[in-house]
Coordinates of C-alpha atoms in Angstrom, one line a residue:
Chain A
M27 CA 134.8 101.7 72.7
L28 CA 136.2 104.0 75.2
G29 CA 132.7 104.4 76.7
I30 CA 132.4 100.7 77.4
N31 CA 135.8 100.5 79.1
A32 CA 134.9 103.4 81.3
R33 CA 131.6 101.8 82.3
L34 CA 133.3 98.4 82.9
A35 CA 136.0 99.9 85.2
R36 CA 135.7 98.2 88.6
P37 CA 136.3 99.8 91.9
K38 CA 139.9 99.4 93.1
W39 CA 139.0 97.2 96.1
L40 CA 137.7 94.6 93.8
A41 CA 140.9 94.4 91.8
L42 CA 142.1 91.4 93.7
L43 CA 139.1 89.2 92.7
P44 CA 138.8 87.7 89.2
S45 CA 136.8 89.9 86.9
P46 CA 133.2 88.6 86.6
S47 CA 132.1 87.6 83.1
L48 CA 129.5 89.5 81.3
R49 CA 127.1 86.7 82.0
T50 CA 127.6 86.9 85.7
R51 CA 127.2 90.7 85.6
E52 CA 123.9 90.3 83.8
A53 CA 122.7 87.8 86.3
I54 CA 123.7 90.0 89.2
A55 CA 121.9 93.0 87.6
A56 CA 118.8 90.8 87.1
Y57 CA 118.6 89.8 90.7
L58 CA 119.1 93.4 91.8
F59 CA 116.1 94.4 89.6
L60 CA 114.0 91.6 91.1
T61 CA 115.0 92.1 94.7
P62 CA 112.5 94.9 95.7
F63 CA 109.6 93.1 94.2
L64 CA 110.5 89.8 95.7
I65 CA 111.0 91.2 99.2
F66 CA 107.5 92.7 99.1
F67 CA 106.0 89.6 97.5
S68 CA 107.6 87.3 100.1
I69 CA 106.4 89.4 103.1
F70 CA 102.8 90.2 102.0
F71 CA 102.0 87.2 99.8
L72 CA 104.1 84.1 100.5
R73 CA 104.4 84.6 104.2
A74 CA 100.7 85.5 104.5
V75 CA 99.5 82.4 102.6
V76 CA 101.7 80.2 104.8
K77 CA 100.5 82.0 107.9
A78 CA 96.8 81.7 106.9
V79 CA 97.1 78.0 106.6
D80 CA 98.9 77.8 109.9
F81 CA 96.4 80.0 111.8
S82 CA 93.5 77.9 110.5
F83 CA 94.7 75.1 112.9
Y84 CA 94.4 77.3 116.0
D85 CA 91.5 78.6 118.0
W86 CA 92.8 82.1 117.9
R87 CA 90.4 84.8 119.1
L88 CA 91.8 88.3 119.3
L89 CA 90.4 89.1 122.7
R90 CA 91.6 85.9 124.4
R91 CA 95.1 85.3 125.8
T92 CA 95.7 81.7 124.9
I93 CA 95.9 80.3 121.4
P94 CA 95.3 76.5 121.6
Y95 CA 96.1 74.2 118.7
I96 CA 93.0 72.4 117.6
G97 CA 93.9 70.6 114.4
F98 CA 91.2 70.5 111.9
D99 CA 88.4 71.5 114.3
N100 CA 87.9 74.9 112.6
Y101 CA 87.3 73.1 109.3
R102 CA 84.9 70.6 111.0
E103 CA 83.0 73.5 112.5
L104 CA 82.8 75.2 109.1
L105 CA 81.3 72.1 107.5
D106 CA 78.7 71.9 110.2
D107 CA 77.9 75.6 110.2
E108 CA 74.6 76.3 108.6
I109 CA 75.4 79.9 108.0
W110 CA 78.5 79.0 106.0
W111 CA 76.3 76.8 103.7
I112 CA 73.7 79.6 103.4
A113 CA 76.5 82.0 102.4
L114 CA 78.0 79.6 99.9
R115 CA 74.6 78.9 98.3
N116 CA 73.9 82.7 98.1
T117 CA 77.3 83.3 96.6
V118 CA 76.8 80.7 93.9
Q119 CA 73.3 82.0 93.1
F120 CA 74.5 85.6 93.0
A121 CA 77.5 84.9 90.9
A122 CA 75.6 82.8 88.4
M123 CA 72.8 85.4 87.9
T124 CA 75.3 88.3 87.8
V125 CA 77.7 86.7 85.4
A126 CA 75.0 85.5 83.1
G127 CA 73.3 88.9 83.0
T128 CA 76.6 90.8 82.7
T129 CA 77.9 88.7 79.9
I130 CA 74.7 89.0 77.9
V131 CA 74.4 92.8 78.4
A132 CA 78.1 93.3 77.7
L133 CA 78.1 91.2 74.5
A134 CA 75.0 92.9 73.2
A135 CA 76.4 96.3 74.0
A136 CA 79.8 95.5 72.4
I137 CA 78.1 94.2 69.2
A138 CA 75.9 97.4 69.0
V139 CA 78.8 99.8 69.4
T140 CA 81.0 98.1 66.9
Q141 CA 78.4 98.5 64.1
P142 CA 79.1 101.2 61.6
I143 CA 77.0 103.8 63.4
R144 CA 77.4 107.4 64.5
G145 CA 78.3 108.0 68.1
Q146 CA 80.3 104.8 68.6
G147 CA 82.8 106.5 70.8
F148 CA 80.1 108.4 72.7
F149 CA 78.2 105.3 73.6
R150 CA 81.3 103.5 74.7
V151 CA 82.3 106.3 77.0
L152 CA 78.8 106.5 78.4
L153 CA 78.2 102.8 78.9
Y154 CA 81.5 102.3 80.7
M155 CA 80.8 105.1 83.2
P156 CA 79.2 103.2 86.1
S157 CA 82.3 101.0 86.3
L158 CA 84.2 103.9 87.6
F159 CA 82.0 104.3 90.6
S160 CA 83.0 102.9 94.0
V161 CA 80.7 100.2 95.4
G162 CA 79.9 102.8 98.1
A163 CA 78.4 105.2 95.6
V164 CA 76.6 102.4 93.7
G165 CA 75.1 101.1 97.0
L166 CA 73.9 104.5 98.1
I167 CA 72.2 105.2 94.8
W168 CA 70.6 101.8 94.4
V169 CA 69.3 101.4 98.0
W170 CA 67.0 104.3 97.3
L171 CA 66.0 103.2 93.8
L172 CA 65.0 99.8 95.2
S173 CA 63.2 101.3 98.2
T174 CA 59.7 99.7 98.7
Q175 CA 57.9 102.9 99.8
F176 CA 59.4 105.6 97.8
G177 CA 61.6 103.8 95.2
V178 CA 61.5 104.9 91.6
I179 CA 61.7 101.3 90.4
N180 CA 58.5 100.4 92.2
Y181 CA 56.9 103.6 90.8
G182 CA 57.8 102.5 87.3
L183 CA 56.3 99.1 87.9
S184 CA 53.1 100.6 89.3
F185 CA 52.3 101.8 85.8
F186 CA 52.0 98.1 84.8
G187 CA 49.7 97.5 87.7
I188 CA 52.4 95.9 89.9
H189 CA 52.1 96.5 93.6
P190 CA 55.1 97.8 95.5
I191 CA 57.8 95.1 95.8
N192 CA 59.9 94.8 98.9
W193 CA 63.2 94.2 96.9
L194 CA 65.7 94.3 99.7
G195 CA 63.4 92.9 102.4
D196 CA 62.2 89.7 100.7
P197 CA 64.7 86.8 101.0
D198 CA 63.8 85.6 97.5
L199 CA 64.3 88.9 95.8
V200 CA 67.3 90.4 97.6
L201 CA 69.9 88.4 95.5
P202 CA 68.3 89.3 92.2
A203 CA 68.1 92.9 93.3
L204 CA 71.8 92.9 94.2
S205 CA 72.6 91.1 91.0
L206 CA 70.8 93.8 88.9
T207 CA 72.7 96.5 90.8
T208 CA 76.0 94.7 90.0
I209 CA 75.2 94.2 86.4
W210 CA 74.5 97.9 86.1
W211 CA 77.8 98.6 87.8
G212 CA 80.0 96.1 86.2
F213 CA 79.1 95.3 82.6
G214 CA 81.4 98.0 81.2
F215 CA 84.7 96.1 81.6
P216 CA 83.5 92.9 79.8
M217 CA 82.0 95.2 77.2
L218 CA 85.4 96.7 76.4
I219 CA 87.0 93.2 76.3
F220 CA 84.3 92.0 73.9
I221 CA 84.8 95.1 71.7
A222 CA 88.5 94.2 71.5
G223 CA 87.6 90.6 70.8
L224 CA 85.2 91.6 68.0
Q225 CA 87.7 93.9 66.4
G226 CA 90.1 90.9 66.3
I227 CA 87.7 89.0 64.0
P228 CA 88.7 89.6 60.4
D229 CA 86.1 91.7 58.5
H230 CA 86.2 89.4 55.5
L231 CA 84.4 86.7 57.5
F232 CA 81.4 89.0 58.1
E233 CA 81.4 90.2 54.5
A234 CA 81.6 86.7 53.1
A235 CA 78.6 85.7 55.3
K236 CA 76.7 88.7 54.1
I237 CA 77.4 87.9 50.5
D238 CA 76.1 84.4 51.1
G239 CA 72.9 86.0 52.4
A240 CA 73.2 85.3 56.1
N241 CA 70.9 87.3 58.3
G242 CA 71.9 89.0 61.5
W243 CA 71.1 86.1 63.8
Q244 CA 73.0 83.6 61.5
I245 CA 76.1 85.8 61.5
F246 CA 75.8 86.1 65.3
S247 CA 75.4 82.4 66.0
H248 CA 77.7 81.0 63.3
I249 CA 80.5 83.6 63.2
T250 CA 80.5 85.9 66.2
V251 CA 79.9 83.5 69.0
P252 CA 82.2 80.7 67.8
L253 CA 85.1 83.0 67.1
L254 CA 84.5 84.9 70.4
R255 CA 84.5 81.6 72.3
P256 CA 87.8 82.3 74.1
T257 CA 86.7 85.8 75.0
I258 CA 83.4 84.7 76.3
L259 CA 85.1 82.0 78.3
F260 CA 87.5 84.5 79.7
V261 CA 84.8 87.0 80.6
T262 CA 82.5 84.4 82.3
V263 CA 85.2 82.7 84.3
T264 CA 86.9 85.8 85.5
G265 CA 83.4 87.1 86.2
V266 CA 82.6 84.1 88.3
I267 CA 85.9 84.6 90.2
A268 CA 85.2 88.3 90.8
Q269 CA 81.6 87.8 91.8
F270 CA 82.5 85.0 94.1
Q271 CA 84.4 87.6 96.1
A272 CA 81.4 90.1 96.3
F273 CA 81.5 91.9 99.6
G274 CA 80.5 95.6 99.2
Q275 CA 77.0 95.0 98.0
P276 CA 75.8 93.0 101.1
Y277 CA 78.0 95.2 103.3
I278 CA 76.6 98.5 102.2
I279 CA 73.2 97.7 100.8
T280 CA 71.7 95.0 103.0
N281 CA 74.1 94.2 105.9
G282 CA 73.7 90.5 104.8
G283 CA 69.9 90.7 105.3
P284 CA 67.1 90.2 105.5
G285 CA 68.1 87.5 108.0
R286 CA 71.0 86.0 106.2
A287 CA 69.5 86.0 102.8
S288 CA 72.3 88.1 101.2
Y289 CA 75.3 86.7 103.2
T290 CA 78.1 86.0 100.7
V291 CA 81.2 84.0 101.6
I292 CA 83.4 87.0 101.9
Y293 CA 80.8 88.8 104.0
Y294 CA 80.8 85.7 106.2
L295 CA 84.6 85.9 106.4
Y296 CA 84.3 89.5 107.5
Q297 CA 81.7 88.7 110.2
M298 CA 83.8 85.9 111.6
A299 CA 87.2 87.6 111.6
W300 CA 86.4 91.3 112.2
V301 CA 83.1 91.2 114.0
A302 CA 83.5 88.1 116.1
F303 CA 87.3 88.5 116.2
R304 CA 87.8 84.8 115.5
M305 CA 91.1 84.9 113.5
G306 CA 91.7 81.2 113.5
Y307 CA 88.3 80.3 112.3
G308 CA 88.4 83.2 109.8
A309 CA 91.7 81.8 108.4
A310 CA 90.0 78.4 107.9
V311 CA 87.1 80.2 106.1
A312 CA 89.6 82.2 103.9
V313 CA 91.6 79.1 103.0
T314 CA 88.4 77.2 102.0
I315 CA 87.3 80.1 99.9
A316 CA 90.7 80.3 98.3
I317 CA 90.6 76.6 97.4
I318 CA 87.2 77.0 95.8
I319 CA 88.3 80.0 93.8
A320 CA 91.6 78.3 92.8
A321 CA 89.6 75.3 91.5
I322 CA 87.4 77.6 89.4
T323 CA 90.6 79.3 88.1
A324 CA 92.1 75.9 87.3
V325 CA 89.0 75.0 85.2
Q326 CA 89.6 78.3 83.3
F327 CA 93.1 77.4 82.5
V328 CA 92.0 74.0 81.2
L329 CA 89.2 75.4 79.1
I330 CA 91.1 78.4 77.7
G331 CA 94.1 76.2 76.8
R332 CA 92.1 75.5 73.6
R333 CA 92.6 78.3 71.2
V334 CA 90.5 79.3 68.2
E335 CA 91.9 79.4 64.6
Y336 CA 90.5 82.0 62.3
Chain B
M224 CA 76.6 111.2 50.4
N225 CA 73.7 112.4 52.6
F226 CA 71.6 109.7 51.1
I227 CA 74.1 107.0 52.0
R228 CA 74.3 108.2 55.6
R229 CA 70.5 108.3 55.9
S230 CA 70.1 104.8 54.5
S231 CA 72.7 103.5 56.9
F232 CA 70.8 105.2 59.8
Y233 CA 67.6 103.3 58.8
K234 CA 69.5 100.1 58.4
H235 CA 70.9 100.4 61.9
F236 CA 67.7 101.7 63.4
G237 CA 67.4 98.7 65.7
V238 CA 71.0 99.2 66.9
Y239 CA 70.2 102.9 67.8
V240 CA 67.0 101.9 69.7
F241 CA 68.9 99.3 71.7
L242 CA 71.8 101.7 72.5
I243 CA 69.4 104.4 73.6
V244 CA 67.5 102.0 75.9
L245 CA 70.7 100.7 77.3
S246 CA 72.0 104.2 77.8
A247 CA 68.8 105.1 79.6
F248 CA 69.3 102.1 81.9
V249 CA 72.9 103.3 82.6
L250 CA 72.0 107.0 83.0
F251 CA 68.7 106.8 84.9
P252 CA 70.0 105.8 88.3
M253 CA 72.7 108.5 88.2
L254 CA 70.3 111.2 87.1
I255 CA 67.7 110.3 89.7
A256 CA 70.3 110.4 92.4
L257 CA 71.6 113.7 91.2
S258 CA 68.1 115.2 90.9
Q259 CA 66.9 113.9 94.3
S260 CA 70.1 115.2 96.0
F261 CA 68.7 118.7 95.3
M262 CA 65.4 118.0 97.0
T263 CA 64.3 118.5 100.6
N264 CA 63.7 115.5 102.8
Q265 CA 59.9 115.9 102.7
E266 CA 60.0 116.0 98.9
V267 CA 61.9 112.8 98.6
N268 CA 59.7 110.8 101.0
R269 CA 56.6 111.1 98.9
W270 CA 54.5 108.9 96.8
P271 CA 54.5 109.1 93.8
P272 CA 58.2 109.8 93.8
K273 CA 59.3 113.1 92.3
I274 CA 61.8 113.0 89.5
V275 CA 62.5 116.7 89.3
P276 CA 62.7 118.9 92.4
T277 CA 60.1 121.7 92.6
E278 CA 62.5 124.0 94.4
P279 CA 66.1 122.8 94.0
T280 CA 68.1 123.4 97.1
L281 CA 71.7 122.9 98.1
D282 CA 70.8 122.2 101.7
S283 CA 71.7 118.6 101.7
Y284 CA 75.2 119.4 100.2
D285 CA 75.6 121.9 103.0
T286 CA 74.6 119.4 105.6
V287 CA 76.7 116.6 104.3
L288 CA 79.8 118.8 104.2
T289 CA 79.4 120.2 107.7
Q290 CA 78.5 117.2 109.8
Q291 CA 80.9 116.6 112.6
D292 CA 81.2 112.8 111.9
L293 CA 81.5 113.2 108.1
R294 CA 84.7 114.3 106.4
L295 CA 84.0 113.9 102.7
D296 CA 86.7 116.3 101.5
L297 CA 89.4 114.6 103.7
W298 CA 88.2 111.1 102.7
L299 CA 88.5 112.1 99.1
R300 CA 92.0 113.4 99.6
N301 CA 92.9 110.2 101.5
S302 CA 91.6 108.1 98.7
L303 CA 93.5 110.0 96.1
F304 CA 96.7 110.0 98.1
A305 CA 96.5 106.3 99.0
A306 CA 95.6 105.3 95.4
T307 CA 98.4 107.4 94.0
G308 CA 100.9 106.1 96.5
Y309 CA 99.8 102.5 95.7
T310 CA 100.1 103.1 92.0
V311 CA 103.6 104.5 92.3
A312 CA 104.6 101.6 94.6
V313 CA 103.3 99.1 92.0
M314 CA 105.3 100.7 89.2
V315 CA 108.5 101.0 91.2
L316 CA 108.3 97.3 92.2
C317 CA 106.9 95.7 89.1
A318 CA 108.7 97.6 86.2
P319 CA 112.2 96.6 87.2
A320 CA 111.2 93.0 87.9
A321 CA 109.4 92.8 84.6
Y322 CA 112.5 94.1 82.8
A323 CA 114.6 91.4 84.4
F324 CA 112.2 88.7 83.3
A325 CA 111.8 90.2 79.8
R326 CA 115.3 91.0 78.9
L327 CA 118.0 89.7 81.2
R328 CA 119.5 86.2 81.2
F329 CA 119.9 84.7 84.7
P330 CA 119.7 81.3 86.2
G331 CA 116.1 80.5 87.2
N332 CA 114.4 83.2 85.0
R333 CA 111.8 80.9 83.5
I334 CA 111.1 78.8 86.6
L335 CA 110.8 81.9 88.8
F336 CA 108.4 83.5 86.4
A337 CA 106.3 80.4 86.1
L338 CA 106.1 80.1 89.9
L339 CA 105.0 83.8 90.1
L340 CA 102.3 83.3 87.5
A341 CA 101.0 80.2 89.3
T342 CA 100.4 82.3 92.4
I343 CA 97.7 84.3 90.5
M344 CA 95.6 81.2 91.1
V345 CA 95.7 81.9 94.9
P346 CA 93.1 84.6 95.6
G347 CA 94.1 87.5 97.8
Q348 CA 91.5 86.9 100.5
V349 CA 93.7 84.3 102.0
T350 CA 96.3 86.9 102.9
L351 CA 93.8 89.3 104.6
I352 CA 94.0 87.9 108.2
P353 CA 97.8 87.4 108.3
N354 CA 98.4 90.8 106.7
F355 CA 96.0 92.5 109.1
L356 CA 97.8 91.0 112.1
L357 CA 101.1 92.0 110.5
M358 CA 99.9 95.6 110.2
R359 CA 98.9 95.5 113.9
D360 CA 102.3 94.2 114.9
L361 CA 104.1 96.8 112.8
D362 CA 101.9 99.5 114.3
W363 CA 100.7 100.3 110.8
L364 CA 97.0 100.0 111.5
D365 CA 95.2 103.3 110.8
T366 CA 98.1 104.6 108.7
F367 CA 98.7 105.1 105.0
N368 CA 101.4 102.5 105.0
A369 CA 98.8 99.9 105.5
L370 CA 96.8 101.2 102.6
I371 CA 99.8 101.4 100.2
F372 CA 102.3 98.7 100.7
P373 CA 100.7 95.3 101.3
G374 CA 99.3 94.9 97.8
A375 CA 102.1 96.6 95.9
A376 CA 104.0 93.5 94.7
N377 CA 101.4 92.9 92.0
V378 CA 102.1 89.8 89.9
F379 CA 99.7 90.8 87.2
G380 CA 101.6 94.1 86.9
V381 CA 104.9 92.2 86.3
F382 CA 103.1 89.9 83.8
L383 CA 101.6 92.8 81.8
L384 CA 104.8 94.9 81.7
R385 CA 106.9 91.9 80.8
Q386 CA 104.7 91.3 77.8
F387 CA 105.2 94.9 76.6
F388 CA 108.9 95.0 77.3
M389 CA 109.5 91.9 75.2
Q390 CA 107.9 93.6 72.2
I391 CA 110.4 96.4 72.2
P392 CA 113.1 95.7 69.5
K393 CA 116.4 94.6 71.0
E394 CA 118.4 96.7 68.6
L395 CA 117.3 99.8 70.5
E396 CA 118.9 98.6 73.6
E397 CA 122.0 97.5 71.8
A398 CA 122.6 101.0 70.6
A399 CA 122.5 102.1 74.2
V400 CA 125.0 99.4 75.1
L401 CA 127.4 100.8 72.5
D402 CA 127.0 104.1 74.2
G403 CA 128.1 102.5 77.4
A404 CA 124.8 102.4 79.2
S405 CA 124.6 100.3 82.3
Y406 CA 121.7 97.8 82.8
F407 CA 119.8 100.4 84.8
G408 CA 120.6 103.1 82.1
R409 CA 119.1 100.8 79.4
F410 CA 116.0 100.2 81.6
R411 CA 115.6 103.9 82.5
H412 CA 116.5 105.6 79.2
V413 CA 115.4 103.0 76.6
I414 CA 112.7 100.7 77.9
L415 CA 110.7 103.0 80.2
P416 CA 110.3 105.9 77.7
L417 CA 109.1 103.4 75.0
S418 CA 106.6 101.8 77.4
A419 CA 104.7 104.9 78.3
N420 CA 101.4 103.4 77.0
A421 CA 101.8 100.2 78.9
L422 CA 102.7 102.0 82.1
T423 CA 99.8 104.4 81.8
A424 CA 97.4 101.5 81.1
L425 CA 98.6 99.6 84.1
G426 CA 98.6 102.8 86.2
I427 CA 95.0 103.6 85.4
F428 CA 93.9 100.0 86.1
V429 CA 95.6 99.7 89.5
F430 CA 94.6 103.2 90.5
L431 CA 90.9 102.6 89.8
F432 CA 91.1 99.2 91.6
H433 CA 92.6 100.8 94.7
Y434 CA 90.4 103.9 94.7
N435 CA 87.3 101.7 94.8
D436 CA 88.6 99.0 97.1
L437 CA 86.4 98.6 100.2
F438 CA 87.4 95.5 102.3
W439 CA 91.0 96.2 103.1
P440 CA 90.4 99.9 104.0
I441 CA 87.5 98.9 106.3
I442 CA 89.7 96.5 108.3
V443 CA 92.9 98.5 108.5
T444 CA 91.5 102.0 109.1
S445 CA 89.5 103.0 112.2
S446 CA 89.7 106.8 112.7
L447 CA 87.7 109.4 110.8
E448 CA 91.0 110.9 109.7
T449 CA 92.4 107.9 107.8
R450 CA 89.2 106.5 106.2
T451 CA 89.0 106.4 102.4
L452 CA 86.0 107.5 100.4
P453 CA 84.3 104.1 99.8
V454 CA 84.5 103.4 103.6
G455 CA 83.3 106.9 104.3
L456 CA 80.3 106.4 102.1
S457 CA 79.3 103.3 103.9
I458 CA 79.6 105.2 107.2
L459 CA 77.4 107.9 105.8
N460 CA 74.8 105.3 104.7
Q461 CA 74.8 103.5 108.1
S462 CA 74.6 106.7 110.2
Y463 CA 72.0 108.5 108.2
A464 CA 70.0 105.8 106.4
G465 CA 66.3 106.3 106.4
Q466 CA 66.0 109.8 107.7
Y467 CA 68.3 111.9 105.5
R468 CA 68.1 110.5 102.0
P469 CA 68.9 113.6 100.0
M470 CA 72.0 114.1 102.1
I471 CA 73.2 110.5 101.4
L472 CA 72.6 111.1 97.7
A473 CA 74.5 114.4 97.9
G474 CA 77.4 112.5 99.4
A475 CA 77.3 109.9 96.6
T476 CA 77.2 112.6 94.0
L477 CA 80.1 114.5 95.5
S478 CA 82.2 111.3 95.7
T479 CA 81.8 110.5 92.1
I480 CA 82.4 114.0 90.7
P481 CA 86.2 114.0 90.8
I482 CA 86.6 110.6 89.0
L483 CA 84.0 111.6 86.4
I484 CA 85.8 114.8 85.6
V485 CA 89.1 112.8 85.2
Y486 CA 87.2 110.3 83.1
I487 CA 85.6 112.9 80.8
I488 CA 89.0 114.6 80.2
F489 CA 91.0 111.4 79.6
Q490 CA 88.1 109.1 78.3
R491 CA 90.0 107.7 75.3
R492 CA 93.2 107.0 77.3
I493 CA 91.2 105.4 80.1
I494 CA 89.1 103.2 77.8
K495 CA 92.2 102.2 75.9
G496 CA 94.2 101.5 79.0
V497 CA 91.5 99.4 80.6
T498 CA 91.0 97.4 77.4
M499 CA 94.8 96.9 77.0
T500 CA 95.1 95.6 80.5
G501 CA 92.1 93.4 80.3
M502 CA 93.2 91.8 77.0
A503 CA 96.6 91.1 78.4
G504 CA 95.1 89.0 81.1
R505 CA 93.4 86.8 78.5

């Protein structure tokens, strides 16, 4: 008891004020705990979001003195900009291919390493390895693998009588090539999520199915997939959001080319704001991208709201 | 016993085949890059491509480490320093906030937390231009401040830690209250030590995220001395693409070695940490 009294002792200069109740003290402590976070959050997030919307109504170019207000003109220009639509179409295609590929590879890998086999841990560690690489290293490695003249991939295909393919120079092939690179790089994380999801499915369900004589495919399609539905949904939707923000692959591997065949929306944002120095227009691009991604996230919340009962 | 194991091997034969094929897909690009980094330029630019160097040489490593316009060792140190600083900043900001949300009663607790969570819907790209201009006005461009502080108030970090703090039994804190511990004392001496796993998991996650980030470091750094490794690699690729392939592959190899060493030592922890963080987001 003595200890509490000692702790609760208030400085003398406060003695004239009424003693705050325990509840008030708790609230004051809580706000003190929150203050550092909220200060940073307000400056670098809230303020920035408000400013971004504000900037998008100005024709702000870094190298020009005047900053005229132009209303919705940036957005009108965006809707009329052919390159924006190319970038958006590329991004949707890239995200769709990458997420589909990643989900399939990750789920297959997760099922394989959760079988009662030797070397489970070893395979997990190995398969997750590329996810640790920076997009810089991934890009440098794959540019060369995909090279038309000296690339090992074309060499491998030559054994099947396939002539050298210009992966990064053909507008129709560049997105699939970047997508393959990204699947290699990124399937490890969804694999770990799937492993955790698979371990959450009670064993007795698999055993019951086996006793009833179900084969591997039946177990997969009638037990694994339905019960993993929330996990699959989580992986695909967060995957789409992540791939929608792809930047490093076009920046490092293709410079958006050939032509504009591998422009993504974030690469377009980079070009507008930091190559052309058009901050106002860039802000309009960023706000538009944010709205699209927020819409995808909202869909995720609606879909994932439905939980699965075992 | 032996018989049972062997029969299980045959039963899972298909699984092994699949895993070996997948492992080859994962390993092959890394091994090719490693192997070709020991070749000479002539040997790489050859058809059919060579998989194993006839006369392995360290020339390309020597070149990549001694070029005037390349500072791989410095960039690596910058990356480690900035990612560590960022991770510490995230912890210092998020853990106390998470404690307040998880354990303390105050007016607006629920509403404030719900509002914070709702902001996860707003993707970070929208903050890039205003934060870039803020860095310019603060004179923070081309400094570590710009790499460390802008993303440090991480809502996901608060969310994750709050989940873990809420699972710690209240009785443990009550014992500390009887001993006269202040709110900070309870947080520091009861909650934090019991959350070592969660803090490590979050730490690994945000460290890796920051270490591999490319966009923000490209726009806020400009001199050779403040570049981070991913930006440095893109510079290496742009400056020497085409002519000096083994050198570029040597750079890629060198850049991945530190993180692979850490990964091999702490593999279990890292895999567990990443899984834990990922699952919490679900």
